[in-house]
CSV table of C-alpha atoms and ligand atoms in Angstrom, one decimal:
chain,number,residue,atom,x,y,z
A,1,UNK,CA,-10.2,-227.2,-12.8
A,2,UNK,CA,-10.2,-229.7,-10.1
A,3,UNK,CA,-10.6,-233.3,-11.6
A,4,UNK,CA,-13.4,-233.9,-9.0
A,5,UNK,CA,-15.4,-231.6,-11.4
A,6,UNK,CA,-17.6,-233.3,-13.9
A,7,UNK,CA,-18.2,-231.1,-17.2
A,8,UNK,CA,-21.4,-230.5,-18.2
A,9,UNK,CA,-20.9,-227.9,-21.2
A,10,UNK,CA,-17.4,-227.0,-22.1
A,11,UNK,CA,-18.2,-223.6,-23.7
A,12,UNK,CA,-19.4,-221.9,-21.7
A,13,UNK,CA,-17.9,-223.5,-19.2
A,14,UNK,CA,-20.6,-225.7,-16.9
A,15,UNK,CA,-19.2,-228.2,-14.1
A,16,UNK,CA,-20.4,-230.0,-11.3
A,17,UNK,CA,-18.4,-231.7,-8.4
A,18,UNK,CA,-18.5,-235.5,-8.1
A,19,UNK,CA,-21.3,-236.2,-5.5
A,20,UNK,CA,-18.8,-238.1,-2.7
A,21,UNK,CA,-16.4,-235.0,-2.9
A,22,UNK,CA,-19.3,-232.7,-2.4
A,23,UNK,CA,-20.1,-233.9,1.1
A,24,UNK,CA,-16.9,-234.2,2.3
A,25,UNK,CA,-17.3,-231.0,4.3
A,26,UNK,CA,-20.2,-228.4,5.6
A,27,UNK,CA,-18.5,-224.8,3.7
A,28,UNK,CA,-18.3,-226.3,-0.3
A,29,UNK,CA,-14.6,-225.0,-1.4
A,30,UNK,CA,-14.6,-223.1,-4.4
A,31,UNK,CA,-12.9,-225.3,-6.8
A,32,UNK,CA,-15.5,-227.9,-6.1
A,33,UNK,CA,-18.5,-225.6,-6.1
A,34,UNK,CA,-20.7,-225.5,-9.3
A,35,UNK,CA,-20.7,-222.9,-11.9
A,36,UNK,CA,-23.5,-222.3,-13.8
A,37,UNK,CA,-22.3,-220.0,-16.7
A,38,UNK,CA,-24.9,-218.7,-19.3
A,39,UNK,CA,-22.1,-217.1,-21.4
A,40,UNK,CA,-18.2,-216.9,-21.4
A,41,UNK,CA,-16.5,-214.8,-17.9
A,42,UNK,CA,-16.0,-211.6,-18.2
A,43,UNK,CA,-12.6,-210.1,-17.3
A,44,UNK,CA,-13.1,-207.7,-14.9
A,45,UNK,CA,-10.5,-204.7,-13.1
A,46,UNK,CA,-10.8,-204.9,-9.5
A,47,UNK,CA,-11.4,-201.3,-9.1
A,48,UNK,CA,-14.7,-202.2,-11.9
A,49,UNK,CA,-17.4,-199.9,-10.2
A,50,UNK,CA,-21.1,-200.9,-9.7
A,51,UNK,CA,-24.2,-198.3,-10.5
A,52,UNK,CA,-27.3,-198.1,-9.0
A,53,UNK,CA,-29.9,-196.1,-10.4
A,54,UNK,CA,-33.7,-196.2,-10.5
A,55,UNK,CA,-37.0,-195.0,-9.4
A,56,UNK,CA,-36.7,-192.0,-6.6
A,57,UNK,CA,-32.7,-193.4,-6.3
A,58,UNK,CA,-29.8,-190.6,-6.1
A,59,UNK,CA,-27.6,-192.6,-9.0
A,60,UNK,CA,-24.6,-193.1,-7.5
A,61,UNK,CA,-21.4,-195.6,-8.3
A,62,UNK,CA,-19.4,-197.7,-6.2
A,63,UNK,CA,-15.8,-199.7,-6.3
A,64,UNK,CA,-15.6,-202.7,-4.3
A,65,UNK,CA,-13.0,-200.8,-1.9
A,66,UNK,CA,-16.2,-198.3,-1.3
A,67,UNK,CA,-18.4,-200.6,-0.4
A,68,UNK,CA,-16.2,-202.0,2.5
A,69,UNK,CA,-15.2,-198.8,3.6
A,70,UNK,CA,-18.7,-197.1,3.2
A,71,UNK,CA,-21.2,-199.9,5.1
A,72,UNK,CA,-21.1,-203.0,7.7
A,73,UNK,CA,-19.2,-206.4,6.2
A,74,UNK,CA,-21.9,-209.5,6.8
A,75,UNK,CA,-20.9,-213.1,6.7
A,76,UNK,CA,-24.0,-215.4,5.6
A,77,UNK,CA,-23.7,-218.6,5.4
A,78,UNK,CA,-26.0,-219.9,2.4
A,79,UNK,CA,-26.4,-222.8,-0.1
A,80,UNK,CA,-26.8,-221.7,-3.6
A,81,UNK,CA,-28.6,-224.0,-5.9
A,82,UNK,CA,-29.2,-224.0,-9.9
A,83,UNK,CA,-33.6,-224.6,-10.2
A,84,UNK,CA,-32.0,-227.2,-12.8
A,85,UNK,CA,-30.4,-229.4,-10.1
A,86,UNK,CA,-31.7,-233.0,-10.4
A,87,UNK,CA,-32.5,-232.7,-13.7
A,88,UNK,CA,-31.8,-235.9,-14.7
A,89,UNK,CA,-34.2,-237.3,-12.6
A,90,UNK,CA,-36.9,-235.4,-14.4
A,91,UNK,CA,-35.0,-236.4,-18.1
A,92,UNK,CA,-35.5,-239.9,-17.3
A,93,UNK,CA,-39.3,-239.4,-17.7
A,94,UNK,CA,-39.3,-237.4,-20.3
A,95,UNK,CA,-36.8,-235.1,-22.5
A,96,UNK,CA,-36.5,-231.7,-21.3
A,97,UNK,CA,-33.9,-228.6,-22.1
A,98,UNK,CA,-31.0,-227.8,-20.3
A,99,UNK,CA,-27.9,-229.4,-19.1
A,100,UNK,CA,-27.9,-232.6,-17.4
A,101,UNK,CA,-27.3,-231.9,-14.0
A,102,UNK,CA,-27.0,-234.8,-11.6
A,103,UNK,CA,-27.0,-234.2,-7.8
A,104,UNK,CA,-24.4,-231.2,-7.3
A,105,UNK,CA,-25.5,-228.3,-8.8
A,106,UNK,CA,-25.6,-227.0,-5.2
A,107,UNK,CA,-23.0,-225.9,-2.8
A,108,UNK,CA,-23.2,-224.0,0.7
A,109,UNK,CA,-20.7,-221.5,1.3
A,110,UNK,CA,-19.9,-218.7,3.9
A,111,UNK,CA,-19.9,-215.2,1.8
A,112,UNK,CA,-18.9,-212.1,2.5
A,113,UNK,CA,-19.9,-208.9,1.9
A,114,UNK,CA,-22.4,-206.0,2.6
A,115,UNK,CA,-26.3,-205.9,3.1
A,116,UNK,CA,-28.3,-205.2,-0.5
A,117,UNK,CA,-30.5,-203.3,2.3
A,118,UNK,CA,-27.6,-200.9,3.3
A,119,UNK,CA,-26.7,-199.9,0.0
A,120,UNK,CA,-30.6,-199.5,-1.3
A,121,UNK,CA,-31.0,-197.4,2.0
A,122,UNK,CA,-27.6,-195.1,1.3
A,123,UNK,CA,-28.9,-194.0,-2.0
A,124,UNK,CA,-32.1,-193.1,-0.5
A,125,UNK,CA,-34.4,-195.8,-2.5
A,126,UNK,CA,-38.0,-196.4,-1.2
A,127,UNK,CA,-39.2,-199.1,0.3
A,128,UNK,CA,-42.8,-200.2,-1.5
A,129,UNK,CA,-43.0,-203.8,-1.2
A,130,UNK,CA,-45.0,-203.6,-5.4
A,131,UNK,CA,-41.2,-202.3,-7.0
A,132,UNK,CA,-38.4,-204.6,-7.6
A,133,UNK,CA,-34.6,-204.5,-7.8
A,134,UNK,CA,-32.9,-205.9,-10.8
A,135,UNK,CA,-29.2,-206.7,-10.9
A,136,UNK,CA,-26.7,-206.7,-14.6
A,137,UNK,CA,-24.1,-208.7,-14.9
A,138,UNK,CA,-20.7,-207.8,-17.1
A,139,UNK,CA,-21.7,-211.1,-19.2
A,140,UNK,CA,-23.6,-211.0,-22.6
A,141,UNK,CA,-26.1,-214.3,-22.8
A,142,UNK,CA,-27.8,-216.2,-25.4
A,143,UNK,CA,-31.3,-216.7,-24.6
A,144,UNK,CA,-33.4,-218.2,-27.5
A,145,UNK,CA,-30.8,-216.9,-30.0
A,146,UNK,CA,-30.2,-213.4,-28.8
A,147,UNK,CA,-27.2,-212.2,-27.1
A,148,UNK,CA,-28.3,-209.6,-24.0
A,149,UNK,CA,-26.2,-208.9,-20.9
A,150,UNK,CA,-27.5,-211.0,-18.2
A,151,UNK,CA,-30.1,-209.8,-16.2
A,152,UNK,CA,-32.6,-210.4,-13.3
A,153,UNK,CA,-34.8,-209.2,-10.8
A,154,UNK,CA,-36.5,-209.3,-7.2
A,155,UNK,CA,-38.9,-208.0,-4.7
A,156,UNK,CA,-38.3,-205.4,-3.1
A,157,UNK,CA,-39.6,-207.0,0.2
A,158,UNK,CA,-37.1,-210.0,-0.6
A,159,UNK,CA,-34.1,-207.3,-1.7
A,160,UNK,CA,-34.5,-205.6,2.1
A,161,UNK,CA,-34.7,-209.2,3.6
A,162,UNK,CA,-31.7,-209.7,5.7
A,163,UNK,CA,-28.8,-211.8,4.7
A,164,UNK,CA,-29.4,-210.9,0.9
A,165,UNK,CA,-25.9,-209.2,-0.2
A,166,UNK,CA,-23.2,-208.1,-2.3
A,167,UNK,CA,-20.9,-210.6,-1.8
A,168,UNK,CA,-16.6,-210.3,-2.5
A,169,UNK,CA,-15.8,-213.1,-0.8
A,170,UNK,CA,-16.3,-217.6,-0.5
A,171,UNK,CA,-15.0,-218.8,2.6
A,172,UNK,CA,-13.0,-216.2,3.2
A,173,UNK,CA,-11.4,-216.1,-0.1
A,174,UNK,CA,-12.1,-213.4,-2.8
A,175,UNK,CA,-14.4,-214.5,-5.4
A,176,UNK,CA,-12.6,-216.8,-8.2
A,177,UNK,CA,-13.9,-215.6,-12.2
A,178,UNK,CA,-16.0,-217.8,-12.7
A,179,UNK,CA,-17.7,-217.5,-9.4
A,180,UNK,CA,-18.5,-213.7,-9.8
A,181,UNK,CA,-15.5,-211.9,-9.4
A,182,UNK,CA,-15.3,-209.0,-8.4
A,183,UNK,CA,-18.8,-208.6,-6.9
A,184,UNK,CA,-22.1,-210.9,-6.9
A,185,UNK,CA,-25.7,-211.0,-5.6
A,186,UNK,CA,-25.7,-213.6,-3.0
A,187,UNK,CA,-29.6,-214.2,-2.8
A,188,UNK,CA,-30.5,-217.0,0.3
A,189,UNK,CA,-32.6,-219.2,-0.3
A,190,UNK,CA,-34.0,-218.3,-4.1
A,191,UNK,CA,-32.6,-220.0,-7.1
A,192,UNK,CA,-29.2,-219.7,-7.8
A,193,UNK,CA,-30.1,-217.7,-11.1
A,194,UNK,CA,-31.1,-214.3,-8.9
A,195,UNK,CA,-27.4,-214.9,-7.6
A,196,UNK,CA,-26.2,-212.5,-10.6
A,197,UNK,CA,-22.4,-212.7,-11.3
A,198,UNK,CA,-20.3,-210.1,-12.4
A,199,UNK,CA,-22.4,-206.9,-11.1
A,200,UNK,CA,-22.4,-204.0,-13.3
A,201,UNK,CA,-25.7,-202.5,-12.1
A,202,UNK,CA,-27.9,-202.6,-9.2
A,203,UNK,CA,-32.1,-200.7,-10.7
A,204,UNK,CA,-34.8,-200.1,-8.6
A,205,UNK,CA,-38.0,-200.7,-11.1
A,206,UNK,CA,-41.2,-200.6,-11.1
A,207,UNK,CA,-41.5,-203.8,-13.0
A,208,UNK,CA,-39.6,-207.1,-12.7
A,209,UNK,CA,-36.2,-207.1,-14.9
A,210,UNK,CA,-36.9,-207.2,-19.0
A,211,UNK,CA,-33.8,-209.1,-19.4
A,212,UNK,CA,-34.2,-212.5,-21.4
A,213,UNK,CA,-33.1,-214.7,-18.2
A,214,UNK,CA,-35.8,-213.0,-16.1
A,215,UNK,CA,-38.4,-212.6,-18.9
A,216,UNK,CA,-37.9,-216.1,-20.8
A,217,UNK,CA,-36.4,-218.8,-18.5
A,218,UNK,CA,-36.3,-220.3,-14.9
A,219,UNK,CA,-40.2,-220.0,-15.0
A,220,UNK,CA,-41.8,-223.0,-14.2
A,221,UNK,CA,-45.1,-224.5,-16.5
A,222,UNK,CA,-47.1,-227.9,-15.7
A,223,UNK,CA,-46.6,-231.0,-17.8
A,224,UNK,CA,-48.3,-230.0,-21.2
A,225,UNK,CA,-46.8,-227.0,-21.7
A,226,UNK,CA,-43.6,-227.5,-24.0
A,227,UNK,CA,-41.0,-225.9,-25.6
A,228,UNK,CA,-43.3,-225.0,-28.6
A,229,UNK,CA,-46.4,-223.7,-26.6
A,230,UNK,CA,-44.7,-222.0,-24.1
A,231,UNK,CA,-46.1,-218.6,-23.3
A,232,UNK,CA,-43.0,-217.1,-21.0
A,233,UNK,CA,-45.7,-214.1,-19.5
A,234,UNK,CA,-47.4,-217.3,-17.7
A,235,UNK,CA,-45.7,-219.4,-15.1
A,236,UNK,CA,-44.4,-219.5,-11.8
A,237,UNK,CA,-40.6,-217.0,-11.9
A,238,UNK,CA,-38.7,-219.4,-10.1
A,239,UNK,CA,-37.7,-217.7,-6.8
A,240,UNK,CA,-38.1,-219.8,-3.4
A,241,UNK,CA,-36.5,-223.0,-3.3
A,242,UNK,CA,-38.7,-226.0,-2.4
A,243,UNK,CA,-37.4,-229.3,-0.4
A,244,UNK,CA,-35.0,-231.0,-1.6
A,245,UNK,CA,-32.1,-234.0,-0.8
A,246,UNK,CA,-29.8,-236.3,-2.2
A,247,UNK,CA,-27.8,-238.8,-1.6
A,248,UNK,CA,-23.7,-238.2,-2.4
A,249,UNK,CA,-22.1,-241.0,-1.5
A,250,UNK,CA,-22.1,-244.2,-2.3
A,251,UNK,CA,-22.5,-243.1,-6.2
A,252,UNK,CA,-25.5,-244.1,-8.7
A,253,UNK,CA,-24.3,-247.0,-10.5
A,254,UNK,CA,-20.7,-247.9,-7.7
A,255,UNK,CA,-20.2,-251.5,-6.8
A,256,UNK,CA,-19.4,-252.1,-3.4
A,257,UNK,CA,-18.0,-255.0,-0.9
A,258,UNK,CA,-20.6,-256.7,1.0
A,259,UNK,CA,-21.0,-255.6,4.4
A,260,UNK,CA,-21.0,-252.2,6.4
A,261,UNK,CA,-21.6,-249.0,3.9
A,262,UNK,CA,-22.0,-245.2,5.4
A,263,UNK,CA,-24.7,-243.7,3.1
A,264,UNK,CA,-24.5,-239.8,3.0
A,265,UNK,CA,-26.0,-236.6,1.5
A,266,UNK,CA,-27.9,-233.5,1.7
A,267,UNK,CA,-30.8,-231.8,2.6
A,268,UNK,CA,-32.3,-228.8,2.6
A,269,UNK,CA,-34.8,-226.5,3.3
A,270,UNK,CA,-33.5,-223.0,3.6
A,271,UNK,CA,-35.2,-221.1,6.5
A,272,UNK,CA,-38.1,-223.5,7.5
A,273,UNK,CA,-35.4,-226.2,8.5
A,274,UNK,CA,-34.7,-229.8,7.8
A,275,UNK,CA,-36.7,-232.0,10.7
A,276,UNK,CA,-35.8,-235.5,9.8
A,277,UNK,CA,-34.0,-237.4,6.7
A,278,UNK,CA,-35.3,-241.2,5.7
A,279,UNK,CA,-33.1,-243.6,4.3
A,280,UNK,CA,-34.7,-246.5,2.6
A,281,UNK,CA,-32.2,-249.9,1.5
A,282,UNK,CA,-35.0,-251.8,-0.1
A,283,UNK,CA,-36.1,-249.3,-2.8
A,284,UNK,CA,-38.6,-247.1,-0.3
A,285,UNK,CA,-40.1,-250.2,1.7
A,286,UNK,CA,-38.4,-249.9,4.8
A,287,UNK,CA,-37.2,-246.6,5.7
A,288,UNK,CA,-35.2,-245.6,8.8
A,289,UNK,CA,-34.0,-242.1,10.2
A,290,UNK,CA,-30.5,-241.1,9.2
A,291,UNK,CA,-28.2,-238.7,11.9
A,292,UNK,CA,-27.1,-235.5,11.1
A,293,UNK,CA,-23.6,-234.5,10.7
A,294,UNK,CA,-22.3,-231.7,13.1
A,295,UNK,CA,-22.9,-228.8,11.8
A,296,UNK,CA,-22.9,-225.4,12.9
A,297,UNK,CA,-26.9,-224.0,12.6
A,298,UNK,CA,-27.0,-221.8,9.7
A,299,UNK,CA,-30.1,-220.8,8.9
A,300,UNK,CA,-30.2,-220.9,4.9
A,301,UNK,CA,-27.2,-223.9,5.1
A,302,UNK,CA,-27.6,-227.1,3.8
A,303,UNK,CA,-27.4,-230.1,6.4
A,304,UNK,CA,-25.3,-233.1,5.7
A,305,UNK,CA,-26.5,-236.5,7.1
A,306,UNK,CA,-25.4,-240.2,7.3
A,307,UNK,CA,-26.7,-243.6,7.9
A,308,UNK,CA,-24.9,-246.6,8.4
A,309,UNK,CA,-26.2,-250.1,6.8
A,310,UNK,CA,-25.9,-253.5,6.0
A,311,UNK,CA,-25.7,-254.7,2.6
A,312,UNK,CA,-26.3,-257.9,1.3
A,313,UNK,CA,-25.4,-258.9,-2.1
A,314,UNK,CA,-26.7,-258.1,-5.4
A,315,UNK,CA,-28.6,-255.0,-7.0
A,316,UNK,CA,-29.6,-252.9,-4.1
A,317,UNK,CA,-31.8,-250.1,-4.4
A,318,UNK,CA,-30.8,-246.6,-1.6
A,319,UNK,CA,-33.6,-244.2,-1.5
A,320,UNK,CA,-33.9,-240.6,0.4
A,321,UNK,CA,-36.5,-238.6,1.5
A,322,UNK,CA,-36.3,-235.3,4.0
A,323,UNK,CA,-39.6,-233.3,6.1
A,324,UNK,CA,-39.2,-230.0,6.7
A,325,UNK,CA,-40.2,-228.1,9.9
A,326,UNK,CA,-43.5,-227.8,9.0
A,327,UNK,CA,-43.4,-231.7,8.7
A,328,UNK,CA,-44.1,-231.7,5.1
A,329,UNK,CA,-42.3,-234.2,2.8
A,330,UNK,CA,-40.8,-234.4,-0.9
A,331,UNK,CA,-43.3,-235.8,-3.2
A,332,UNK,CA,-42.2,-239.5,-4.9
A,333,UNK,CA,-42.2,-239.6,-8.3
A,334,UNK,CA,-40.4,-237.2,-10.6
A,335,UNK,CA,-43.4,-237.9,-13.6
A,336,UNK,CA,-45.7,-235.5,-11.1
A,337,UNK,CA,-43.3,-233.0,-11.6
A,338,UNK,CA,-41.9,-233.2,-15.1
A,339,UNK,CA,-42.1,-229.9,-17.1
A,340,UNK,CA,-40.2,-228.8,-20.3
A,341,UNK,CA,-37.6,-227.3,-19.1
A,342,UNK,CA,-36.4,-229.8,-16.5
A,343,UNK,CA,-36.5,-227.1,-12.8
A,344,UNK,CA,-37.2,-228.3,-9.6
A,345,UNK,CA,-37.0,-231.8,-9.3
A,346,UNK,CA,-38.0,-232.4,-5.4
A,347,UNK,CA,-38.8,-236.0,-6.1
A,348,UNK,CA,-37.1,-238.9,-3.6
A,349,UNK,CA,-33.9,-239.1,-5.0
A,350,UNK,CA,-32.3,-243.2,-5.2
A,351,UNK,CA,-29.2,-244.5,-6.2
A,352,UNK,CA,-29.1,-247.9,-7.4
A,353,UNK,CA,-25.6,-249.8,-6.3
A,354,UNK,CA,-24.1,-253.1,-6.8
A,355,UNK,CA,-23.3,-255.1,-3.9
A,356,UNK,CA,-20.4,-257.7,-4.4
B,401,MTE,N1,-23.9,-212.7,-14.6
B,401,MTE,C1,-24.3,-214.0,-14.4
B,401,MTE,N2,-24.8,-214.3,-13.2
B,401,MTE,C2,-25.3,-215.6,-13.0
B,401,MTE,C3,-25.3,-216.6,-14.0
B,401,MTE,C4,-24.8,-216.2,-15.3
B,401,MTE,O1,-24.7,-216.9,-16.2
B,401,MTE,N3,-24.3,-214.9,-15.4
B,401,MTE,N4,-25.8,-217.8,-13.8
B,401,MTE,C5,-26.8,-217.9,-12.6
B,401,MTE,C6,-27.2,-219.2,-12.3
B,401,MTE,S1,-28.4,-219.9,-13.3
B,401,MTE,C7,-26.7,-219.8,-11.2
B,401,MTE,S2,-27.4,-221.3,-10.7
B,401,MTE,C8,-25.7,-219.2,-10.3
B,401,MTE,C9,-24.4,-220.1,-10.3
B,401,MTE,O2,-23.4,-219.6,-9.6
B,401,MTE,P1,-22.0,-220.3,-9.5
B,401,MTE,O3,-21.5,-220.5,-10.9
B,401,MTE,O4,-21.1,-219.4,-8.7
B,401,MTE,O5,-22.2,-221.6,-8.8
B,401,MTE,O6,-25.2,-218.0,-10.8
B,401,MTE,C10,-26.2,-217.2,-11.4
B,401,MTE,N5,-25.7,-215.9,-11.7
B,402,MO,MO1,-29.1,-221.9,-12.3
């Protein structure tokens, strides 16, 4: 692993990048993207075949060399995020579960691969917007104590969408192990955990997947709802992705020469578009608009953005805050959006550096 990883569970296996590395470029390289790993990688033949089955579906298999052959090859470029990002903004209020993921449980990449849509129409399944598509990965997970493969679902509606695919390829480079190889779900702009790794079967259902990840986790509950109380049929199934930035560079807690610092980061918004990024250096007084890098327009990418400033000595205090297209901001404070299990933290992110 690259040393610009920071582990956050050795077993399984859990990293994220260092923030400064992250932003170094638009398309996140693989050894520095995340990986969110539920369960130990499964070791997988490249001619492994993938099943779909399901309601009114002709059940059919397919081998990663039949899907290229068969249908249309689609490049998307897309960030993929873990709904636990941030969390340890929202830890800092209160204790929740999970890992403690700072900034870069995110990454944007240009996959490859083949529509969901193509494949769904090929074995003839319908197109009622009230059924769903679930996806099983090769991996067995331990959700509240029980070991089940992993497994998730969608809409039907979202599974047609455009741009939602079976993806062999990151940059242009097959899929490493722990990022899914052979075959993944590459799922724009919804929570990394519909992403499934490892693809063993594709089910059109009537119902969303019964699979412990679907059923039991990445829902999201208000603030008195804990661990204990938690009713997992209630809550919001994590889906959509909301608003969201950071800044990457310079580091929480870095001490720095007086004088000219670049500050950079994220921001993103999936298909509604980022509109502006604020940069604050007095701790969300003063705020001024930051520019955005070059980057190409990609609809579900992330946008990188800088600011340069003047720092005088002592503690300073960098805050950031992004409006989408629809002019809508993040909210402030992470206590409005605490819950149990530590998801979505949208909250103005700051970074608190010492200038000497
Ligand atoms: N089979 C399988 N798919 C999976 C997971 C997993 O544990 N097993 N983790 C999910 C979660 S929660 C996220 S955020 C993304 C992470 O993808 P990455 O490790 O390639 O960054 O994969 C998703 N797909
Ligand atoms: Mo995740």
């Amino acid at each position: 692993m690259s040393e610009q990883m920071i582990e956050r569970s050795p077993d399984p296996y859990n990293a994220e990048p260092e923030p400064g590395a992250l932003i170094e470029q638009f398309l996140t390289p693989q050894a520095l993207f995340y990986v969110r790993s539920h369960g130990p990688v499964p070791d997988l033949p490249a001619d492994h075949r993938i099943e779909v089955s399901g309601i009114d579906v002709e059940s059919r298999s397919f081998s990663v060399e039949e899907l290229k052959s068969a249908f249309p090859t689609r490049m998307v470029t897309a960030v993929l995020q873990c709904a636990g990002n941030r969390r340890t903004d929202l830890q800092q209020v209160s204790k929740t579960s999970g890992d403690p993921w700072d900034v870069g449980a995110i990454g944007n990449a240009e996959w490859t691969g083949v529509h969901l849509a193509d494949v769904l129409d090929a074995v003839g399944a319908p197109g009622a917007s009230d059924l769903f598509v679930a996806f099983t990965g090769a991996d067995e997970v331990d959700v509240e104590g029980k070991e089940a493969p992993f497994g998730v679902s969608i809409g039907m509606a979202k599974a047609r969408a455009p741009d939602v695919l079976l993806a062999w390829a990151m940059n242009g480079e097959p899929l490493a192990p722990e990022h899914g190889a052979p075959l993944r779900m590459v799922v724009p702009g919804y929570a990394g955990v519909r992403s499934a790794k490892w693809l063993t079967r594709i089910e059109v259902r009537d119902a969303p997947s019964d699979a412990p990840i679907q059923a039991h986790d990445y829902k999201l509950f208000p603030a008195d709802v804990t661990s204990e109380t938690v009713d997992w049929s209630q809550g919001l199934t994590i889906n959509a992705m909301p608003l969201n930035a950071a800044i990457c560079s310079p580091g929480s807690g870095e001490s720095l020469p007086a004088g000219g610092v670049r500050i950079e980061g994220y921001a993103i918004a999936y298909d509604r578009g980022i509109s502006r990024v604020e940069v604050s250096v007095n701790g969300g007084r003063d705020w001024r608009q930051a520019t955005f890098a070059d980057d190409p327009e990609a609809r579900w990418g992330w946008r990188r953005w800088s600011l340069d400033a003047t720092l005088a000595k002592g503690r300073q205090h960098l805050v950031v805050r992004a409006f989408d297209e629809a002019g809508q901001g993040q909210p402030e404070r992470p206590d409005t959006m605490w819950n149990f299990a530590g998801y979505l933290c949208t909250a103005w992110h700051h970074v608190h550096v010492l200038v000497e």
